[in-house]
GROMACS .gro file of C-alpha atoms in nm:
model
  259
    1GLN     CA    1  -0.018  -0.033   0.007
    2PRO     CA    2   0.106   0.345  -0.031
    3GLU     CA    3   0.400   0.461   0.230
    4GLY     CA    4   0.171   0.798   0.301
    5ASP     CA    5  -0.178   0.605   0.415
    6TYR     CA    6  -0.128   0.345   0.600
    7PHE     CA    7   0.081   0.270   0.892
    8ASN     CA    8   0.274  -0.052   0.802
    9ILE     CA    9   0.399  -0.317   1.065
   10PHE     CA   10   0.590  -0.749   1.008
   11SER     CA   11   0.564  -0.976   1.239
   12VAL     CA   12   0.881  -1.256   1.184
   13HIS     CA   13   0.907  -1.526   1.409
   14GLN     CA   14   1.269  -1.639   1.357
   15ASN     CA   15   1.570  -1.595   1.508
   16ARG     CA   16   1.732  -1.234   1.554
   17THR     CA   17   2.049  -1.395   1.763
   18HIS     CA   18   2.362  -1.463   1.548
   19HIS     CA   19   2.373  -1.835   1.698
   20SER     CA   20   2.540  -1.976   1.372
   21PRO     CA   21   2.646  -1.812   1.008
   22LYS     CA   22   2.317  -1.947   0.820
   23MET     CA   23   2.058  -1.965   1.133
   24TYR     CA   24   1.919  -1.596   1.169
   25ILE     CA   25   1.770  -1.380   0.980
   26LYS     CA   26   1.936  -1.013   0.881
   27GLU     CA   27   1.772  -0.710   0.987
   28SER     CA   28   1.836  -0.581   0.669
   29LEU     CA   29   1.616  -0.835   0.521
   30PHE     CA   30   1.268  -0.634   0.485
   31TRP     CA   31   1.156  -0.383   0.246
   32HIS     CA   32   1.185   0.000   0.332
   33ASP     CA   33   0.843   0.091   0.299
   34LEU     CA   34   0.818  -0.040   0.644
   35ASP     CA   35   0.743   0.176   1.005
   36LEU     CA   36   0.766  -0.108   1.238
   37VAL     CA   37   0.877  -0.466   1.248
   38ILE     CA   38   0.800  -0.651   1.605
   39TRP     CA   39   1.023  -0.951   1.619
   40GLY     CA   40   0.919  -1.264   1.813
   41HIS     CA   41   1.069  -1.569   1.881
   42GLU     CA   42   1.397  -1.498   2.110
   43HIS     CA   43   1.301  -1.486   2.429
   44GLU     CA   44   1.460  -1.158   2.544
   45SER     CA   45   1.273  -0.855   2.584
   46LEU     CA   46   1.362  -0.578   2.438
   47CYS     CA   47   1.058  -0.370   2.431
   48VAL     CA   48   1.225  -0.055   2.327
   49PRO     CA   49   1.225   0.015   1.912
   50VAL     CA   50   1.551   0.017   1.799
   51GLN     CA   51   1.691   0.089   1.410
   52SER     CA   52   1.778  -0.168   1.196
   53GLU     CA   53   2.046  -0.283   1.062
   54GLY     CA   54   2.103  -0.160   0.684
   55GLY     CA   55   2.028   0.156   0.703
   56LYS     CA   56   1.678   0.061   0.649
   57LYS     CA   57   1.374   0.325   0.800
   58TYR     CA   58   1.224   0.074   1.013
   59LEU     CA   59   1.241   0.002   1.386
   60ILE     CA   60   1.283  -0.312   1.579
   61SER     CA   61   1.089  -0.414   1.851
   62GLN     CA   62   1.158  -0.761   2.093
   63PRO     CA   63   0.867  -0.768   2.312
   64GLY     CA   64   1.039  -1.157   2.369
   65SER     CA   65   0.922  -1.425   2.591
   66THR     CA   66   0.631  -1.349   2.866
   67VAL     CA   67   0.760  -1.626   3.095
   68GLN     CA   68   1.123  -1.865   3.144
   69THR     CA   69   1.112  -2.111   2.823
   70ALA     CA   70   1.446  -2.225   2.948
   71LEU     CA   71   1.801  -2.156   3.205
   72THR     CA   72   1.976  -1.906   2.976
   73GLN     CA   73   2.114  -1.614   3.137
   74GLY     CA   74   1.850  -1.387   2.860
   75GLU     CA   75   1.573  -1.587   3.058
   76ALA     CA   76   1.748  -1.413   3.372
   77LYS     CA   77   1.632  -1.040   3.233
   78GLN     CA   78   1.269  -0.852   3.399
   79LYS     CA   79   1.003  -1.001   3.165
   80HIS     CA   80   0.763  -0.739   2.966
   81CYS     CA   81   0.416  -0.707   2.753
   82MET     CA   82   0.449  -0.421   2.532
   83LEU     CA   83   0.126  -0.169   2.430
   84LEU     CA   84   0.162  -0.030   2.113
   85GLU     CA   85  -0.036   0.278   2.008
   86ILE     CA   86  -0.093   0.434   1.669
   87GLN     CA   87  -0.248   0.736   1.513
   88GLU     CA   88  -0.243   0.789   1.163
   89LYS     CA   89   0.125   0.794   1.128
   90ARG     CA   90   0.230   0.856   1.512
   91TRP     CA   91   0.298   0.594   1.757
   92ARG     CA   92   0.449   0.468   2.016
   93THR     CA   93   0.577   0.135   2.281
   94THR     CA   94   0.551   0.099   2.580
   95GLN     CA   95   0.653  -0.183   2.710
   96ILE     CA   96   0.499  -0.281   3.107
   97PRO     CA   97   0.701  -0.517   3.355
   98LEU     CA   98   0.530  -0.840   3.439
   99LYS     CA   99   0.521  -0.930   3.803
  100SER     CA  100   0.366  -1.207   3.776
  101VAL     CA  101   0.658  -1.409   3.653
  102ARG     CA  102   0.833  -1.634   3.893
  103PRO     CA  103   1.173  -1.482   4.025
  104PHE     CA  104   1.495  -1.602   3.831
  105ILE     CA  105   1.848  -1.561   3.912
  106PHE     CA  106   2.128  -1.607   3.658
  107ASP     CA  107   2.469  -1.607   3.825
  108ASN     CA  108   2.840  -1.678   3.768
  109LEU     CA  109   3.122  -1.856   3.944
  110ASN     CA  110   3.492  -1.951   3.897
  111LEU     CA  111   3.672  -2.236   4.095
  112LYS     CA  112   4.014  -2.076   4.048
  113GLU     CA  113   3.861  -1.711   4.206
  114ALA     CA  114   3.614  -1.865   4.463
  115LEU     CA  115   3.913  -2.138   4.589
  116ALA     CA  116   4.226  -1.858   4.553
  117ASP     CA  117   4.454  -2.158   4.495
  118ASP     CA  118   4.741  -1.985   4.286
  119GLU     CA  119   4.941  -2.226   4.418
  120GLU     CA  120   5.025  -2.573   4.242
  121GLU     CA  121   4.985  -2.904   4.404
  122ASP     CA  122   5.076  -3.232   4.323
  123ASP     CA  123   4.844  -3.441   4.240
  124PHE     CA  124   4.962  -3.693   4.389
  125ASN     CA  125   4.918  -3.523   4.710
  126VAL     CA  126   4.556  -3.391   4.658
  127ASN     CA  127   4.317  -3.587   4.879
  128MET     CA  128   4.031  -3.555   4.591
  129ASP     CA  129   3.762  -3.608   4.875
  130ASP     CA  130   3.852  -3.291   5.011
  131LYS     CA  131   3.900  -3.094   4.687
  132SER     CA  132   3.559  -3.190   4.607
  133LYS     CA  133   3.407  -3.078   4.955
  134GLU     CA  134   3.553  -2.773   4.875
  135ILE     CA  135   3.391  -2.722   4.558
  136GLU     CA  136   3.117  -2.793   4.677
  137LYS     CA  137   3.129  -2.553   4.993
  138ALA     CA  138   3.249  -2.247   4.705
  139ILE     CA  139   2.889  -2.346   4.476
  140GLU     CA  140   2.662  -2.384   4.790
  141GLU     CA  141   2.850  -1.997   4.968
  142ARG     CA  142   2.699  -1.870   4.632
  143VAL     CA  143   2.389  -2.050   4.568
  144GLU     CA  144   2.339  -1.903   4.940
  145GLU     CA  145   2.399  -1.574   4.851
  146VAL     CA  146   2.168  -1.565   4.557
  147LEU     CA  147   1.924  -1.715   4.790
  148ASP     CA  148   1.967  -1.427   5.043
  149CYS     CA  149   1.921  -1.094   4.801
  150LEU     CA  150   1.595  -1.257   4.661
  151LYS     CA  151   1.507  -1.295   5.035
  152ASN     CA  152   1.630  -0.899   5.135
  153ASP     CA  153   1.455  -0.775   4.833
  154ARG     CA  154   1.228  -0.533   4.903
  155ASP     CA  155   0.928  -0.713   4.664
  156ALA     CA  156   0.708  -0.907   4.796
  157LEU     CA  157   0.598  -1.059   4.483
  158LEU     CA  158   0.968  -1.207   4.487
  159LYS     CA  159   0.850  -1.473   4.749
  160GLU     CA  160   0.560  -1.569   4.595
  161LYS     CA  161   0.691  -1.825   4.376
  162LEU     CA  162   0.993  -2.048   4.433
  163PRO     CA  163   1.259  -1.897   4.252
  164LEU     CA  164   1.474  -2.020   3.943
  165ILE     CA  165   1.857  -2.023   4.030
  166ARG     CA  166   2.127  -2.127   3.746
  167LEU     CA  167   2.487  -2.104   3.810
  168ARG     CA  168   2.703  -2.114   3.577
  169VAL     CA  169   2.964  -2.290   3.736
  170ASP     CA  170   3.441  -2.248   3.570
  171TYR     CA  171   3.609  -2.555   3.689
  172SER     CA  172   3.910  -2.508   3.455
  173GLY     CA  173   4.193  -2.693   3.667
  174TYR     CA  174   3.907  -2.855   3.858
  175THR     CA  175   3.647  -3.100   3.899
  176THR     CA  176   3.273  -3.135   3.855
  177ILE     CA  177   3.087  -3.270   4.141
  178ASN     CA  178   2.699  -3.443   4.115
  179THR     CA  179   2.502  -3.172   4.041
  180GLN     CA  180   2.160  -3.391   4.133
  181ARG     CA  181   2.317  -3.522   4.461
  182PHE     CA  182   2.415  -3.149   4.562
  183GLY     CA  183   2.043  -3.008   4.456
  184GLN     CA  184   1.927  -3.199   4.691
  185LYS     CA  185   2.043  -2.956   4.944
  186PHE     CA  186   1.805  -2.697   4.814
  187VAL     CA  187   1.482  -2.902   4.788
  188GLY     CA  188   1.194  -2.741   4.867
  189ARG     CA  189   1.347  -2.356   4.820
  190VAL     CA  190   1.362  -2.358   4.522
  191ALA     CA  191   1.179  -2.402   4.197
  192ASN     CA  192   1.437  -2.643   3.972
  193PRO     CA  193   1.693  -2.816   4.244
  194ASN     CA  194   1.858  -3.137   4.027
  195ASP     CA  195   1.936  -2.781   3.732
  196ILE     CA  196   2.086  -2.512   3.981
  197ILE     CA  197   2.464  -2.627   3.858
  198ILE     CA  198   2.611  -2.603   3.485
  199PHE     CA  199   2.948  -2.642   3.414
  200THR     CA  200   3.198  -2.520   3.200
  201LYS     CA  201   3.566  -2.475   3.106
  202LYS     CA  202   3.783  -2.274   2.884
  203SER     CA  203   3.899  -2.466   2.605
  204SER     CA  204   4.296  -2.543   2.613
  205GLU     CA  205   4.480  -2.273   2.389
  206LYS     CA  206   4.631  -2.638   2.221
  207THR     CA  207   4.310  -2.695   2.078
  208LYS     CA  208   4.278  -2.335   1.967
  209ALA     CA  209   4.609  -2.369   1.748
  210GLU     CA  210   4.499  -2.695   1.622
  211GLY     CA  211   4.121  -2.560   1.482
  212SER     CA  212   4.197  -2.677   1.069
  213SER     CA  213   4.467  -2.935   1.117
  214ALA     CA  214   4.311  -3.223   1.318
  215LEU     CA  215   3.971  -3.287   1.465
  216ASN     CA  216   3.857  -3.217   1.842
  217GLN     CA  217   3.897  -3.525   1.952
  218SER     CA  218   3.832  -3.623   2.336
  219SER     CA  219   3.931  -3.991   2.306
  220GLY     CA  220   4.275  -4.162   2.079
  221LYS     CA  221   4.111  -4.403   1.917
  222GLY     CA  222   4.014  -4.117   1.613
  223LYS     CA  223   3.643  -4.086   1.694
  224PHE     CA  224   3.470  -3.699   1.817
  225ILE     CA  225   3.308  -3.810   2.142
  226PRO     CA  226   3.198  -3.496   2.336
  227ASP     CA  227   3.192  -3.368   2.648
  228ALA     CA  228   2.820  -3.350   2.755
  229GLN     CA  229   2.887  -3.001   2.946
  230GLU     CA  230   3.078  -2.861   2.627
  231GLN     CA  231   2.828  -2.943   2.327
  232VAL     CA  232   2.898  -2.680   2.041
  233CYS     CA  233   2.678  -2.629   1.723
  234ILE     CA  234   2.711  -2.912   1.436
  235ASP     CA  235   2.816  -2.570   1.202
  236GLU     CA  236   3.042  -2.510   1.426
  237PHE     CA  237   3.215  -2.841   1.433
  238ILE     CA  238   3.190  -2.878   1.025
  239ARG     CA  239   3.406  -2.513   1.028
  240ASP     CA  240   3.614  -2.547   1.283
  241ASN     CA  241   3.759  -2.981   1.143
  242LEU     CA  242   3.651  -2.968   0.819
  243SER     CA  243   3.819  -2.637   0.674
  244ALA     CA  244   4.108  -2.792   0.566
  245ASP     CA  245   4.064  -2.903   0.160
  246LEU     CA  246   3.893  -3.207   0.073
  247GLU     CA  247   3.827  -3.448  -0.221
  248VAL     CA  248   3.485  -3.601  -0.369
  249LEU     CA  249   3.616  -3.997  -0.477
  250ARG     CA  250   3.486  -4.116  -0.761
  251VAL     CA  251   3.218  -4.432  -0.679
  252LYS     CA  252   3.516  -4.689  -0.806
  253GLU     CA  253   3.770  -4.549  -0.633
  254LEU     CA  254   3.592  -4.561  -0.334
  255ASN     CA  255   3.429  -4.953  -0.402
  256ALA     CA  256   3.848  -5.031  -0.481
  257ALA     CA  257   3.913  -4.853  -0.168
  258LEU     CA  258   3.657  -5.070   0.089
  259HIS     CA  259   3.624  -5.371  -0.110
   0.00000   0.00000   0.00000
């Protein structure tokens, strides 16, 4: 329709975040006569309209989800619903904070910093049980700190429902603990006792350097066995490990090689 006679809204429900080179839609792909793009699918609440990429004139608003659907950092931010008011070509949006959403706190913990273990210990002299207890104690103390913050908050609505707690623990140089057994300490105090902790660790510089020259393997038998805590997108795996020169074999050559 003619640009001057209508207020043009376009609603899209696709990935906006660049999860991988091909698994998202560019903001600049829509036609220039639009006034406002309402972006669904993404869960983080970004109601305030922003200018689109690529120099297009339209603005983009991302209301986000109204409840937490995953234990990710983006889901821990304030949830909103959005009121859109239009009068001819004039318009405005108002974000309305949702008060009935279950409290969700996402936090990070670096074990190397929490345990202040500056001196390298001899592996033969380390008591693994004692070390595991130290790790568990450090994680427990951080979870208690988060719960205390919620308890001391003046907003009474935050105390009506059990909170969701997610702690991302960098265990580089240390071992992990049993997350389900740890969660039993907080049964009745958090809504997700079995999913409080997610363990992560930094990739070694050696693995990064080898990148395209060798497969990212976690076993010495030539089989790719990804760590359950370090699952990566298949697109990234293909890009990193199959970037070397490849050759397509002819059927006869392939049969000869196999038989």
